[in-house]
mmCIF file of N, CA and C in Angstrom:
data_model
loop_
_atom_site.group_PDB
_atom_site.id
_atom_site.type_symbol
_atom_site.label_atom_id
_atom_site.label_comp_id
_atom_site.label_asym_id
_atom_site.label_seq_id
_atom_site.Cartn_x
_atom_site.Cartn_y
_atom_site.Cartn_z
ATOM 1 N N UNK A 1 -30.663 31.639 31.216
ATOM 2 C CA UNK A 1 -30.161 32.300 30.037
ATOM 3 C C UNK A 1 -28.706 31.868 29.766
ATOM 4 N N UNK A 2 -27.745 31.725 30.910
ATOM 5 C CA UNK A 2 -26.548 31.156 31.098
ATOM 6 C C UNK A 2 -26.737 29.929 30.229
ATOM 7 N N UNK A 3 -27.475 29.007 30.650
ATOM 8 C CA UNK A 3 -27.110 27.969 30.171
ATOM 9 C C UNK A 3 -27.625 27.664 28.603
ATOM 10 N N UNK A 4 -28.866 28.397 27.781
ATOM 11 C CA UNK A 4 -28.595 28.196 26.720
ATOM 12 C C UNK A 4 -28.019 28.875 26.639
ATOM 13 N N UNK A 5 -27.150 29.346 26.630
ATOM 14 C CA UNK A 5 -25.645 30.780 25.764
ATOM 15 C C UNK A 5 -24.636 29.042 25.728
ATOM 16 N N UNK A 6 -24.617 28.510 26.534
ATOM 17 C CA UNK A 6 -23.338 27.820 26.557
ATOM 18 C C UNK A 6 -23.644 26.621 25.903
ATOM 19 N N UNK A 7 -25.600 26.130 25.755
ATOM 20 C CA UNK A 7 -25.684 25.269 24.851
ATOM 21 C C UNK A 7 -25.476 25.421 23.374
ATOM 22 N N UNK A 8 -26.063 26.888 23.227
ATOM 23 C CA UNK A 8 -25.572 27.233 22.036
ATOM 24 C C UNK A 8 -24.222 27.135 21.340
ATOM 25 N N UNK A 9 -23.098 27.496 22.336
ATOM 26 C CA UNK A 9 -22.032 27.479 21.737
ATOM 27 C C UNK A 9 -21.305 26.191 21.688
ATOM 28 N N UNK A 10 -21.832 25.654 22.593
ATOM 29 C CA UNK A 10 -21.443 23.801 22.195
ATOM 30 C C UNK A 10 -21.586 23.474 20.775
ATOM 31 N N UNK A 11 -23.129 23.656 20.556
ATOM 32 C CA UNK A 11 -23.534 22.770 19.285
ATOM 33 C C UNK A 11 -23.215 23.639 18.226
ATOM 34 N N UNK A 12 -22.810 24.817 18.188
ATOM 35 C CA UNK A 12 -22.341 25.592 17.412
ATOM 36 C C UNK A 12 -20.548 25.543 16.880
ATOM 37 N N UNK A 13 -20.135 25.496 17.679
ATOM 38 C CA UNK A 13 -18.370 24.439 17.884
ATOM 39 C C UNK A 13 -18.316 22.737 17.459
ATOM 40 N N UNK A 14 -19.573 22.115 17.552
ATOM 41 C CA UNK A 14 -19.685 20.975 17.248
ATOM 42 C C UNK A 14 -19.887 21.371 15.654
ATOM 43 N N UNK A 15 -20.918 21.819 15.090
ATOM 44 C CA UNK A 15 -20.934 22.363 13.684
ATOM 45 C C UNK A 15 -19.922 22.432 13.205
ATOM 46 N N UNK A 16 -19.414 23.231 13.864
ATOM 47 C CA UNK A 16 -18.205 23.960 12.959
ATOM 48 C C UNK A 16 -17.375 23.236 12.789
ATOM 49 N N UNK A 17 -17.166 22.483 13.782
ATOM 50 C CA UNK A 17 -16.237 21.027 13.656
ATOM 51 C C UNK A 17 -16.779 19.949 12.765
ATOM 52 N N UNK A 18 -17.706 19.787 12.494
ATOM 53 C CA UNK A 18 -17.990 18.822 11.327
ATOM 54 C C UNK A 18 -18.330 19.248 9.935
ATOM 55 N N UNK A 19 -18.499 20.542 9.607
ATOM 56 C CA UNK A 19 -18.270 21.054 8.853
ATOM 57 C C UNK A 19 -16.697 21.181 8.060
ATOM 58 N N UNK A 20 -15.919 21.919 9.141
ATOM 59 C CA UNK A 20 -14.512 22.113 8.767
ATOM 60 C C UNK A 20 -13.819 20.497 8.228
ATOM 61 N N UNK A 21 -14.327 19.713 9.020
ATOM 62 C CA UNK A 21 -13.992 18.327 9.219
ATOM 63 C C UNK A 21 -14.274 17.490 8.007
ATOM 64 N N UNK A 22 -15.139 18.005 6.802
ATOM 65 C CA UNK A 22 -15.738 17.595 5.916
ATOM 66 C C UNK A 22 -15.191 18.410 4.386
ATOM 67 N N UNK A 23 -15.261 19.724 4.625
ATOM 68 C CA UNK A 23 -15.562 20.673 3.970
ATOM 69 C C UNK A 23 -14.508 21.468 3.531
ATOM 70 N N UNK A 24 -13.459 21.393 4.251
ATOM 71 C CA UNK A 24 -12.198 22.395 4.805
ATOM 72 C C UNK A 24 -11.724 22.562 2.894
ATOM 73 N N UNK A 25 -10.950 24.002 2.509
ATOM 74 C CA UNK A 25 -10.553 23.829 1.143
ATOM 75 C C UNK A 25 -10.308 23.052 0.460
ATOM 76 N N UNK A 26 -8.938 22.500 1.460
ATOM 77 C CA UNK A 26 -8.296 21.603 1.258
ATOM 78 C C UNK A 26 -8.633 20.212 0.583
ATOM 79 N N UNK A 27 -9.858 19.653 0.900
ATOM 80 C CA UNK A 27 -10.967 19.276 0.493
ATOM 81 C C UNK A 27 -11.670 18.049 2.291
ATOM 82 N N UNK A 28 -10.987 18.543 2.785
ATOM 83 C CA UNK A 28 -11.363 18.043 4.302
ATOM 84 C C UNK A 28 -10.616 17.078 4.677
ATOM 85 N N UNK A 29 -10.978 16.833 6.116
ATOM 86 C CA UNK A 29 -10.147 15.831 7.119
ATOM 87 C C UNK A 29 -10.432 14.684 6.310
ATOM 88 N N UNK A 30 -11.433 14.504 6.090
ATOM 89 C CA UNK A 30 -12.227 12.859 6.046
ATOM 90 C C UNK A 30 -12.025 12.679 3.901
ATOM 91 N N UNK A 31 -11.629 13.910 3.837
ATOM 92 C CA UNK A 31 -11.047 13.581 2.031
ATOM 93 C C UNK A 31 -10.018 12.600 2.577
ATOM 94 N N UNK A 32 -8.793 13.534 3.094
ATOM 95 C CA UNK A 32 -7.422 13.326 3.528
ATOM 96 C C UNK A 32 -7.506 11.938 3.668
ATOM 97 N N UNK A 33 -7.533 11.629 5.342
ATOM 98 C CA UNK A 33 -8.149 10.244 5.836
ATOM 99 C C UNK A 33 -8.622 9.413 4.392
ATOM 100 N N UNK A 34 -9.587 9.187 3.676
ATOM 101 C CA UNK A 34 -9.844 8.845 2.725
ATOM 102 C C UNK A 34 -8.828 8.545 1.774
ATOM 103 N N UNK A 35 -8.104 9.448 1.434
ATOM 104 C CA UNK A 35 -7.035 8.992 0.027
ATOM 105 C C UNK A 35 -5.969 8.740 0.486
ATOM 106 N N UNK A 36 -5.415 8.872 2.229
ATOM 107 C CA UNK A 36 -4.398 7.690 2.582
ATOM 108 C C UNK A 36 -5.147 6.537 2.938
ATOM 109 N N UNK A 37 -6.232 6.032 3.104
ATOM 110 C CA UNK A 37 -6.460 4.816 3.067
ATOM 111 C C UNK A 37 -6.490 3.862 1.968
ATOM 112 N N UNK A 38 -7.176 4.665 0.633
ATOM 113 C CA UNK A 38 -6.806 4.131 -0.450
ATOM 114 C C UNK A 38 -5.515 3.666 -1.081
ATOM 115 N N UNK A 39 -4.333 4.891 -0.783
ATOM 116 C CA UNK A 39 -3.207 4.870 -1.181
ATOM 117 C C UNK A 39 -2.647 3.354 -0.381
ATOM 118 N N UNK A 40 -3.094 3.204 0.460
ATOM 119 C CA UNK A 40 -2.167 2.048 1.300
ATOM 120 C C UNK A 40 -3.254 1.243 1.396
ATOM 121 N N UNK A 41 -4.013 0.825 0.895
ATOM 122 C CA UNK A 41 -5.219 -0.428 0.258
ATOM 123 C C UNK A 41 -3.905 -0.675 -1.199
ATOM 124 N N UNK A 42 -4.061 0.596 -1.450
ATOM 125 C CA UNK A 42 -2.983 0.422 -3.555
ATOM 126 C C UNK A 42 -1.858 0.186 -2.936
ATOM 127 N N UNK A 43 -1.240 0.054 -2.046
ATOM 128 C CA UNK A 43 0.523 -0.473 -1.883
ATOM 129 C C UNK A 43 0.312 -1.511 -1.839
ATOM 130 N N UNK A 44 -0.444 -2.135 -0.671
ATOM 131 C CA UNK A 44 -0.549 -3.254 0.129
ATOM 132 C C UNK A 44 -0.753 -4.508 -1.309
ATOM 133 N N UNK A 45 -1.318 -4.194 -2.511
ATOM 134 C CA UNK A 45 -1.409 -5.193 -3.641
ATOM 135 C C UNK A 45 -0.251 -4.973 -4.427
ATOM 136 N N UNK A 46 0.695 -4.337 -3.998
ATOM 137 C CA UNK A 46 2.354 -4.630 -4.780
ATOM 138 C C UNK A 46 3.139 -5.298 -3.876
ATOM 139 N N UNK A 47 2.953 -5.261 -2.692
ATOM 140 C CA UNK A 47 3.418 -5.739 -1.062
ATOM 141 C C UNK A 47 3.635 -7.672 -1.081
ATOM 142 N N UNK A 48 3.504 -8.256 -2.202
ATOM 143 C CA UNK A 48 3.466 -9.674 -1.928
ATOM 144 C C UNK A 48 3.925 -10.401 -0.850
ATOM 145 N N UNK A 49 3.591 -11.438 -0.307
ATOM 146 C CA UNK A 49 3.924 -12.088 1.282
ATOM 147 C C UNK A 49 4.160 -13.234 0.314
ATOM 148 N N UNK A 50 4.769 -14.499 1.136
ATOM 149 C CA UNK A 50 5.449 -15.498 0.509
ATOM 150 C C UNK A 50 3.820 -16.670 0.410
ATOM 151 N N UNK A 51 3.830 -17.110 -0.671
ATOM 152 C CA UNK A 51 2.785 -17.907 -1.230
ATOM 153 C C UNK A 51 1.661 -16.695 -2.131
ATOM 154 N N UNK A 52 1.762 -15.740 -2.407
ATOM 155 C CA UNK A 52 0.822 -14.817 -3.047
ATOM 156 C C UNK A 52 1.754 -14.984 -4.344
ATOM 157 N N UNK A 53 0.663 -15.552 -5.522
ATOM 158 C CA UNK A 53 0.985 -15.058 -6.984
ATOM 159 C C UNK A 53 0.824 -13.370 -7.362
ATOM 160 N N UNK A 54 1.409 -13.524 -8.414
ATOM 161 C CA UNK A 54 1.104 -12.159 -8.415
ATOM 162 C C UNK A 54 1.578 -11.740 -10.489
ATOM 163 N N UNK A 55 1.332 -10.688 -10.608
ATOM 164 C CA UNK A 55 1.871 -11.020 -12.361
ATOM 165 C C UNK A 55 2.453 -9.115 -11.846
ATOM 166 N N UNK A 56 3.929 -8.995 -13.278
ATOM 167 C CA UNK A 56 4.850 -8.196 -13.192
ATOM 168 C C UNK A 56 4.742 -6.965 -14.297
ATOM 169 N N UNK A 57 4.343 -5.864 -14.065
ATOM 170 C CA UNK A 57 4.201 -4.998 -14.744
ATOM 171 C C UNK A 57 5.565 -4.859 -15.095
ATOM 172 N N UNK A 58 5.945 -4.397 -16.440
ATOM 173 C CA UNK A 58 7.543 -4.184 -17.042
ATOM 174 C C UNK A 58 8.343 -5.217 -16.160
ATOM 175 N N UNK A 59 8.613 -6.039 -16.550
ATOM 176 C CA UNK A 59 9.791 -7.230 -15.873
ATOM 177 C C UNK A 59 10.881 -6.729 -16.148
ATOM 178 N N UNK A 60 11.130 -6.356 -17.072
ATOM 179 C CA UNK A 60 12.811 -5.971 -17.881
ATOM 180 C C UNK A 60 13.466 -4.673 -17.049
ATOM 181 N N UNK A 61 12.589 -3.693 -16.972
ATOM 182 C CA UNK A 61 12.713 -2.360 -16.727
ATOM 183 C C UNK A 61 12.052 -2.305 -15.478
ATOM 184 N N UNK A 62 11.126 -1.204 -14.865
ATOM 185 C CA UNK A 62 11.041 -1.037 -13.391
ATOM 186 C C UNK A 62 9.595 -1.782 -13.186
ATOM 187 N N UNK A 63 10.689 -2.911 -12.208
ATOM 188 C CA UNK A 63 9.084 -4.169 -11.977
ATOM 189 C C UNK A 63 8.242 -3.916 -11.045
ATOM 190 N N UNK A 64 7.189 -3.687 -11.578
ATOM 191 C CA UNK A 64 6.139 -3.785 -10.061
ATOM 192 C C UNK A 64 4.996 -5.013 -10.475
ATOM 193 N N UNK A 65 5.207 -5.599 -8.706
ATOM 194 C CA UNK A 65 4.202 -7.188 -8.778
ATOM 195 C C UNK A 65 3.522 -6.527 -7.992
ATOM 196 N N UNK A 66 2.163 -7.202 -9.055
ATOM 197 C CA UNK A 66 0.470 -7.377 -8.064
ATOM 198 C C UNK A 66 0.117 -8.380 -7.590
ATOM 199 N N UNK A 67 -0.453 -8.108 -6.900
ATOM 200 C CA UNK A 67 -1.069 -9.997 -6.195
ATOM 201 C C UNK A 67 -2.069 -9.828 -7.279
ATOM 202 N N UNK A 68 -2.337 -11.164 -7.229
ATOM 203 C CA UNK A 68 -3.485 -11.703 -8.070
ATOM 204 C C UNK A 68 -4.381 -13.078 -7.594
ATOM 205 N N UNK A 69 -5.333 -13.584 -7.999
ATOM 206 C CA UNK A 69 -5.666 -14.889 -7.815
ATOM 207 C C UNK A 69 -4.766 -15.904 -8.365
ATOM 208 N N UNK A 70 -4.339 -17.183 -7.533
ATOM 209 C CA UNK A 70 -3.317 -18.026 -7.785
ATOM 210 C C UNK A 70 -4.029 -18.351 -9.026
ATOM 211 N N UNK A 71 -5.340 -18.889 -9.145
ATOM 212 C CA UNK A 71 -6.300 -19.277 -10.434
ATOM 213 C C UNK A 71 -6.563 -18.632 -11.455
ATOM 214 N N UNK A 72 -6.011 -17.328 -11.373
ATOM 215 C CA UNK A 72 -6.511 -16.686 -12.696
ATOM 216 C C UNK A 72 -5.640 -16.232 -14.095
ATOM 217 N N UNK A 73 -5.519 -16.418 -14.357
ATOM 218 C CA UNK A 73 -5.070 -16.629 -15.705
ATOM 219 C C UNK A 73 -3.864 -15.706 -15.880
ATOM 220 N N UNK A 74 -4.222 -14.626 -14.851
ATOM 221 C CA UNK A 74 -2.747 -13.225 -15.048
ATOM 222 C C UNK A 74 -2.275 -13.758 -14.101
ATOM 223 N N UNK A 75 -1.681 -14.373 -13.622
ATOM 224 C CA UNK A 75 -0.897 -15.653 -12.065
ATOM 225 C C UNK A 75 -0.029 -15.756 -13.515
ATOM 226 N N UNK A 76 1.345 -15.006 -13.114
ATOM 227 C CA UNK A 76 2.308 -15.377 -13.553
ATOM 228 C C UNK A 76 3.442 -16.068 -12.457
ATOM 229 N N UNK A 77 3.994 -15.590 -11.720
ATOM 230 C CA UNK A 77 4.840 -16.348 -11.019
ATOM 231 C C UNK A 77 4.023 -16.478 -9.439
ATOM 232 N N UNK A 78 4.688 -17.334 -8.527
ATOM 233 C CA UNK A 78 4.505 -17.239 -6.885
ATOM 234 C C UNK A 78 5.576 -16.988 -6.385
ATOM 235 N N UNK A 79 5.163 -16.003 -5.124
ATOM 236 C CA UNK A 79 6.014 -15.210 -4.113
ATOM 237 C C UNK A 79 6.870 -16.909 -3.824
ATOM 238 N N UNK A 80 7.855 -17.237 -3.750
ATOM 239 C CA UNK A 80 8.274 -17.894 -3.069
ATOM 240 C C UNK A 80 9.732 -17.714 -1.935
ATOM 241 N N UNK A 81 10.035 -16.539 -1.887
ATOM 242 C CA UNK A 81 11.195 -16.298 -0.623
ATOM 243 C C UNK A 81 11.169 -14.956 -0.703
ATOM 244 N N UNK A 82 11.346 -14.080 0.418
ATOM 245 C CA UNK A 82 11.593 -13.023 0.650
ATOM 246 C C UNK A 82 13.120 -12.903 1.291
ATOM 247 N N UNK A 83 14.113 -12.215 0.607
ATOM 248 C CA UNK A 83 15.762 -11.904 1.385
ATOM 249 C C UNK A 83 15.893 -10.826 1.865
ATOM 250 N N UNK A 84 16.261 -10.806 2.727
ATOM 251 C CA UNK A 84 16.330 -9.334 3.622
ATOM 252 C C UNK A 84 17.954 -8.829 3.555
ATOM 253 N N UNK A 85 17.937 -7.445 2.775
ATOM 254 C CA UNK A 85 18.984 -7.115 2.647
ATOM 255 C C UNK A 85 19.459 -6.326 1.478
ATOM 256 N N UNK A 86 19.939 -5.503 1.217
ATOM 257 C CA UNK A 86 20.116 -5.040 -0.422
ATOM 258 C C UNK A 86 20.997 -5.679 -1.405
ATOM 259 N N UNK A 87 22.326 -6.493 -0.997
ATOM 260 C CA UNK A 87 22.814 -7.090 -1.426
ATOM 261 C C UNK A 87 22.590 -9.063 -1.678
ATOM 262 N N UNK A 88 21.163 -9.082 -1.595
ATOM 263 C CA UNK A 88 20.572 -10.437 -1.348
ATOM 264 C C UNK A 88 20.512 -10.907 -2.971
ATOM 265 N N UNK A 89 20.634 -11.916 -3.692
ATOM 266 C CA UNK A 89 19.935 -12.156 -4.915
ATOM 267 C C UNK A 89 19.364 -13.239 -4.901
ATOM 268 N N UNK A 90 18.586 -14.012 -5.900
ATOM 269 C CA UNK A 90 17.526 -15.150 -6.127
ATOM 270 C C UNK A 90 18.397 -16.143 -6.378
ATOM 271 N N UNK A 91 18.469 -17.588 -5.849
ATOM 272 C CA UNK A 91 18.974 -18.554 -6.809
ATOM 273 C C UNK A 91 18.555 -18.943 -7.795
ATOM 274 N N UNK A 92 19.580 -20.068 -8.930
ATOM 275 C CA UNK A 92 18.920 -20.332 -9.985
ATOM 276 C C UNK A 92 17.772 -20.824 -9.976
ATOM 277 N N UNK A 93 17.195 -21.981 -8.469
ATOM 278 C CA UNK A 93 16.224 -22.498 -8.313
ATOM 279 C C UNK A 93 14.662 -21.716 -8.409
ATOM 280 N N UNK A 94 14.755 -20.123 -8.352
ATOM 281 C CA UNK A 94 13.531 -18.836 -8.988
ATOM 282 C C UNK A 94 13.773 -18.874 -10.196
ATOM 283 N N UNK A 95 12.586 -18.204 -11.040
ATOM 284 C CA UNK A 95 12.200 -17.994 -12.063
ATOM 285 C C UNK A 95 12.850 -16.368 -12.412
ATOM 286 N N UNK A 96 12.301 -15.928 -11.191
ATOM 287 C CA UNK A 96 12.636 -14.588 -11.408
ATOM 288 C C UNK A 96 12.842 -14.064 -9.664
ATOM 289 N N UNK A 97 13.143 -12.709 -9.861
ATOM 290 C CA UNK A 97 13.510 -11.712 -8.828
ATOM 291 C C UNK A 97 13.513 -10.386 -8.635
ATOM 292 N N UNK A 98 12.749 -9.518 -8.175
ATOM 293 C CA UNK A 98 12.832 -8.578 -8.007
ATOM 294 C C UNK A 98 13.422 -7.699 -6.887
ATOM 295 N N UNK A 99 14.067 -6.923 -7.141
ATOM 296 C CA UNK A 99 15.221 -6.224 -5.744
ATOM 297 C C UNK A 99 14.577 -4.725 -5.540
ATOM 298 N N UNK A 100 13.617 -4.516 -4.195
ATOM 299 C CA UNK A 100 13.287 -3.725 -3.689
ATOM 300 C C UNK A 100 13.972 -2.997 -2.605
ATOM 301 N N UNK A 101 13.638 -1.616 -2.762
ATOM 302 C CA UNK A 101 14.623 -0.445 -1.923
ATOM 303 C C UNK A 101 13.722 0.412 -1.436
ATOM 304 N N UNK A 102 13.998 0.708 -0.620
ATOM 305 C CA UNK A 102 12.957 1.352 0.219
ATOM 306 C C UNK A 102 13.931 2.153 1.448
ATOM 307 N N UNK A 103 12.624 3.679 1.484
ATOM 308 C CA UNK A 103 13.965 4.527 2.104
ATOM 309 C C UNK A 103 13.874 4.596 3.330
ATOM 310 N N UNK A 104 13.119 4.420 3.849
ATOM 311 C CA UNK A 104 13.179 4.223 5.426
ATOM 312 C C UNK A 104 12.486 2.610 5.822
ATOM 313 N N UNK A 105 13.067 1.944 4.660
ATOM 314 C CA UNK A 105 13.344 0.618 5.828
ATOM 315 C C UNK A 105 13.968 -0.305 4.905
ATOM 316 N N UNK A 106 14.492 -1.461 5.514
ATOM 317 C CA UNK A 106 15.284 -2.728 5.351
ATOM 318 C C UNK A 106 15.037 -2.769 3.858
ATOM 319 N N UNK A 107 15.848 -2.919 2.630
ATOM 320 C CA UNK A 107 15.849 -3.299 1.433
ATOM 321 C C UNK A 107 15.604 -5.096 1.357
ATOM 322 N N UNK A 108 14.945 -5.445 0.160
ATOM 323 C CA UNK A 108 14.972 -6.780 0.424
ATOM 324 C C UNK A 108 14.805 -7.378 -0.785
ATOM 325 N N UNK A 109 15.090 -8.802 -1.407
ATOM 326 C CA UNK A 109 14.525 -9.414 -2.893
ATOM 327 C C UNK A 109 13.775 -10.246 -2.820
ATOM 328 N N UNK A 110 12.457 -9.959 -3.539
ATOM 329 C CA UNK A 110 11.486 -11.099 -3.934
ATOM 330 C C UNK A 110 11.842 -12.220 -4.511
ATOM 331 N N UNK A 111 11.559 -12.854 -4.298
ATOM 332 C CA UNK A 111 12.087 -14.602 -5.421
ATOM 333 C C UNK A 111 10.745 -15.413 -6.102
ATOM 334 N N UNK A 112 11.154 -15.623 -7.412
ATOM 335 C CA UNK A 112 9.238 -16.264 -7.254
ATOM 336 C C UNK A 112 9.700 -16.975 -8.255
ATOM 337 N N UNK A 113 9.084 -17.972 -8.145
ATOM 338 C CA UNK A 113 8.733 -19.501 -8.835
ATOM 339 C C UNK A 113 7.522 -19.220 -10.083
ATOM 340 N N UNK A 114 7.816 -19.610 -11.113
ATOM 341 C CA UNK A 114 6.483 -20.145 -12.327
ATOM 342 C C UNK A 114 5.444 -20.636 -11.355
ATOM 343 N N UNK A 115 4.295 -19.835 -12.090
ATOM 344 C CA UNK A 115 3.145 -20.753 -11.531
ATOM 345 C C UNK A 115 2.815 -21.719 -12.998
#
């Protein structure tokens, strides 16, 4: 009798745990989990590494670059140098530049070449 009482309450604690785990108001663990993975899938394509084209939402005003296919037709410039530093700028030899700030880490400027 002991021992189903204690099987019971296993698989009954296991329930409840995948329930809560799913279900919770909040809209659950595995929502949560879920929309920071997305959120940082969606950074990681403003994130350019050096050789990634990418095209510039508002250039003039507050720029944000997407990667893109080097081949596709919205391939406006290529990543070509990353400067580490807040006071870094592009030479004339870029097209353009964007100066990123960031609050808990190293500020730095994109440099990118015409594709």
């Amino acid at each position: 009798m002991k021992s189903a009482a204690v099987v019971i309450v296993v698989f009954g604690a296991l329930a409840w745990y995948v329930w809560d785990y799913n279900t919770s108001p909040t809209g659950g663990k595995a929502k949560a989990e879920a929309s920071a993975s997305a959120q940082a899938s969606e950074d990681a394509t403003h994130d350019p590494n050096i050789g990634d084209c990418v095209k510039v939402k508002d250039p003039q005003g507050d720029p944000l670059p997407t990667i893109v296919d080097c081949n596709s037709p919205q391939a406006e410039y290529k990543t070509a140098d990353k400067l580490l530093g807040d006071d870094s700028h592009c030479d004339s030899k870029y097209a353009y530049g964007i100066q990123v700030h960031q609050s808990h880490q190293l500020d730095y400027t994109l440099c990118f070449t015409k594709v």
